[in-house]
Short mmCIF file of C-alpha atoms in Angstrom, two decimals:
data_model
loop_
_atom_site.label_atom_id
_atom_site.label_comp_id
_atom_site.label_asym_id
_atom_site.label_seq_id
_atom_site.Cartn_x
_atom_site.Cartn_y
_atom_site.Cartn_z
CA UNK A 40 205.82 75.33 170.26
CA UNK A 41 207.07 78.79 170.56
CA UNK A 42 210.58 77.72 171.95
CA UNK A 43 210.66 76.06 168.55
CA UNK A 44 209.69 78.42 166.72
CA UNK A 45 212.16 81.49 169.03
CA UNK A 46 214.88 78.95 167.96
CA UNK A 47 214.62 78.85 164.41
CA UNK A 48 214.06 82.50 164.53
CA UNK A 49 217.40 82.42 166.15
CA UNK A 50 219.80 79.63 164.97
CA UNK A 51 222.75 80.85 166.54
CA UNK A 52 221.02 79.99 169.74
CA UNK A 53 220.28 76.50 168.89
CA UNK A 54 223.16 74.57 170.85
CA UNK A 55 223.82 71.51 172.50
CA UNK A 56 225.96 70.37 175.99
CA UNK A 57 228.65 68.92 173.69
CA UNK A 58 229.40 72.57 171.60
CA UNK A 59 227.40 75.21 173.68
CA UNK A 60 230.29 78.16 174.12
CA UNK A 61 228.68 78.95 177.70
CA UNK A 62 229.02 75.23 178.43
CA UNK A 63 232.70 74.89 177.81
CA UNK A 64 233.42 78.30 179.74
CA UNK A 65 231.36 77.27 182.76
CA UNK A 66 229.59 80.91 181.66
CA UNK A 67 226.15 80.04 180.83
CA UNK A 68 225.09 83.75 180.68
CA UNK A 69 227.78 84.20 177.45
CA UNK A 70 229.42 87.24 179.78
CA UNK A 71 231.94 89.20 177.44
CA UNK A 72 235.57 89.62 179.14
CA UNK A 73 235.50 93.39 180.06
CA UNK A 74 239.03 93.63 181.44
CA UNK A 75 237.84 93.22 184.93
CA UNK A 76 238.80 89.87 187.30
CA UNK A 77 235.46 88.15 188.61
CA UNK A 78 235.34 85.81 191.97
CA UNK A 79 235.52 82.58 190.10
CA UNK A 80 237.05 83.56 187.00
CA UNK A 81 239.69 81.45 185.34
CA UNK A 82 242.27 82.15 182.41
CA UNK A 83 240.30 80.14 179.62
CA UNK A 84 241.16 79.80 175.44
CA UNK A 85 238.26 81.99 174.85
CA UNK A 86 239.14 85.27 173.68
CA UNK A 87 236.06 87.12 173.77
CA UNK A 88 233.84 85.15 176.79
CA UNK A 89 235.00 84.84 180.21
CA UNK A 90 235.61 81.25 181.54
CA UNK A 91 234.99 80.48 185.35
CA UNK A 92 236.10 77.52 187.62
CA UNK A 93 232.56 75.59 188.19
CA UNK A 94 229.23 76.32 186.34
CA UNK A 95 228.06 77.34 190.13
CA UNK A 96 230.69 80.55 189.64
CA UNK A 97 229.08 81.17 186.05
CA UNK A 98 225.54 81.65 187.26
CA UNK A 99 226.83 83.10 190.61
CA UNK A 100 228.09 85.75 187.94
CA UNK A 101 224.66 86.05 186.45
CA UNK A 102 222.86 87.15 189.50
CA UNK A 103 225.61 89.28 190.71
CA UNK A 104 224.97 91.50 187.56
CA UNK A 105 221.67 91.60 187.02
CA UNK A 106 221.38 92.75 190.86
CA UNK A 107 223.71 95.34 189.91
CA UNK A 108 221.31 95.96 186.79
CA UNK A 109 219.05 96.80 189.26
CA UNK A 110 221.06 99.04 191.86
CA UNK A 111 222.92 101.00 189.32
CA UNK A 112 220.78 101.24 186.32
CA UNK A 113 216.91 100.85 187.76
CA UNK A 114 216.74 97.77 185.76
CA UNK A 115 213.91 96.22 187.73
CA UNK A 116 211.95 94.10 185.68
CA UNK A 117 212.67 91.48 182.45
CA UNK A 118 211.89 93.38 179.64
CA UNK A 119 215.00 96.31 181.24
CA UNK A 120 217.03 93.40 182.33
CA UNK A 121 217.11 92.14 179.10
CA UNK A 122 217.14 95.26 177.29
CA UNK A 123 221.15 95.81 178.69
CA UNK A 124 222.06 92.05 178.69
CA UNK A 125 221.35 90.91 175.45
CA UNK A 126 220.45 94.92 173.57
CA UNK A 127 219.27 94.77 169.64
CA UNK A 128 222.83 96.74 168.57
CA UNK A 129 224.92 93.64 169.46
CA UNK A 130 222.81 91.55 167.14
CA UNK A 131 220.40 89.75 169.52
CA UNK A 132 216.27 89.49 169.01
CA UNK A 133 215.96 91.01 172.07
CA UNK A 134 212.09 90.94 171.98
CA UNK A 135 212.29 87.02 171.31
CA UNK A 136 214.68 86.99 174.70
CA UNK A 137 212.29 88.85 176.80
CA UNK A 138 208.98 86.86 175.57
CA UNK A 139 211.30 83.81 175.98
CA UNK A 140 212.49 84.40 179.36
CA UNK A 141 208.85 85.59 180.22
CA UNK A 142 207.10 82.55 179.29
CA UNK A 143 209.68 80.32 180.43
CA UNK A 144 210.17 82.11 183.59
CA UNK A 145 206.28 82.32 184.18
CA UNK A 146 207.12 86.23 185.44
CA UNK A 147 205.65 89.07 183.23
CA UNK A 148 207.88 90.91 181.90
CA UNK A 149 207.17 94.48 183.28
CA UNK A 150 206.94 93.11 186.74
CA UNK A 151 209.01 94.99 189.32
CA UNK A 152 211.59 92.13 190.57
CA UNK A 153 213.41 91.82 194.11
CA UNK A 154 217.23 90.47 192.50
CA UNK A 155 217.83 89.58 195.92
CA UNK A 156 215.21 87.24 196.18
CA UNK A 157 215.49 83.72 194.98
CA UNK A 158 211.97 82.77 193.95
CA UNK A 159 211.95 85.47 192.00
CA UNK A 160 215.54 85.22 190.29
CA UNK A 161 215.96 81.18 189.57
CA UNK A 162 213.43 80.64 187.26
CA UNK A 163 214.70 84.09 184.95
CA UNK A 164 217.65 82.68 185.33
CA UNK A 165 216.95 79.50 184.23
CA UNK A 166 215.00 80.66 181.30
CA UNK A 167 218.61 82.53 180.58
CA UNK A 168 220.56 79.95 180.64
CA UNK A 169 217.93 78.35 178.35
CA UNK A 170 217.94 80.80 176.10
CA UNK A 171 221.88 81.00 176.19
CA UNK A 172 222.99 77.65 175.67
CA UNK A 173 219.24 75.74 175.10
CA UNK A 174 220.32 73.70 178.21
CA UNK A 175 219.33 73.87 181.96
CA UNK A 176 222.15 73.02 184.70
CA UNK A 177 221.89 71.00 187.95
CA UNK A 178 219.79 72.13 190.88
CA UNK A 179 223.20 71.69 193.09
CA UNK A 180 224.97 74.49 191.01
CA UNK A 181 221.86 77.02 191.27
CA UNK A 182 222.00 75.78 195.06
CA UNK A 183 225.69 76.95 194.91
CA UNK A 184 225.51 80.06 192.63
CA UNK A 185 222.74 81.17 195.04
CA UNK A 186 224.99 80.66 197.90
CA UNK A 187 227.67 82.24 196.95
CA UNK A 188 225.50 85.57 195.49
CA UNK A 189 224.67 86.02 198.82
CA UNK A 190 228.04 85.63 200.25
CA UNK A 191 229.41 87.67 197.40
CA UNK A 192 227.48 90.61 196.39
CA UNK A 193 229.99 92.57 196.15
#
């Protein structure tokens, strides 16, 4: 299947629940500590990754920067999303991530996306996370991350 073959391509990204770094940080999206304090964030042993309280917080964090992706740097669609979250210079296949995220998503990946609009954002999200950690998470912490997105954009 191609998520078998994206993996080997990329066997840094094969994990599982028990040692996935995103996991363990309740950060699925692998964001790097920036010097900044997130809603949700908690002091955690990781040096480089942030850690948050609940997974919900983690993916909460997701959406809350890929909207701002799309407000401050016209990232509107997968392939530009993609392009600043996970960018070739930091050692990613970022090609593999946006055909992965594409397919898994079942969004093209030059469609124009609405960030703010749920349908659109939980399955690329999803496909992240998949991508991230090769694990999903519980419906009730997208039903929470979603949740508190909206109540926390900014």
């Amino acid at each position: 299947s191609w998520w078998r073959n994206w993996v080997e391509r990329n066997p840094r990204k094969k994990r599982t629940m028990s040692n996935a770094r995103g996991i363990r940080n309740n950060n699925p999206g692998n964001i790097r500590k920036d010097g900044s304090v997130w809603r949700g964030e908690v002091a955690g042993p990781d040096k480089s990754f942030k850690s948050f309280e609940t997974m919900a917080w983690g993916i909460r964090a997701i959406y809350h920067l890929l909207n701002n992706y799309r407000l401050l740097y016209g990232c509107d669609t997968i392939e530009k999303m993609i392009r600043r979250w996970a960018p070739p210079e930091d050692g990613n296949d970022t090609e593999s991530y946006i055909s992965t995220v594409s397919n898994l998503s079942g969004v093209p990946r030059t469609s124009r996306l609405t960030t703010t609009d749920r349908s659109v954002m939980e399955p690329i999200v999803r496909a992240m996370l998949r991508v991230e950690t090769g694990m999903d998470v519980s419906a009730a912490d997208y039903n929470q991350a979603w949740e508190r997105f909206l109540k926390h954009k900014k």
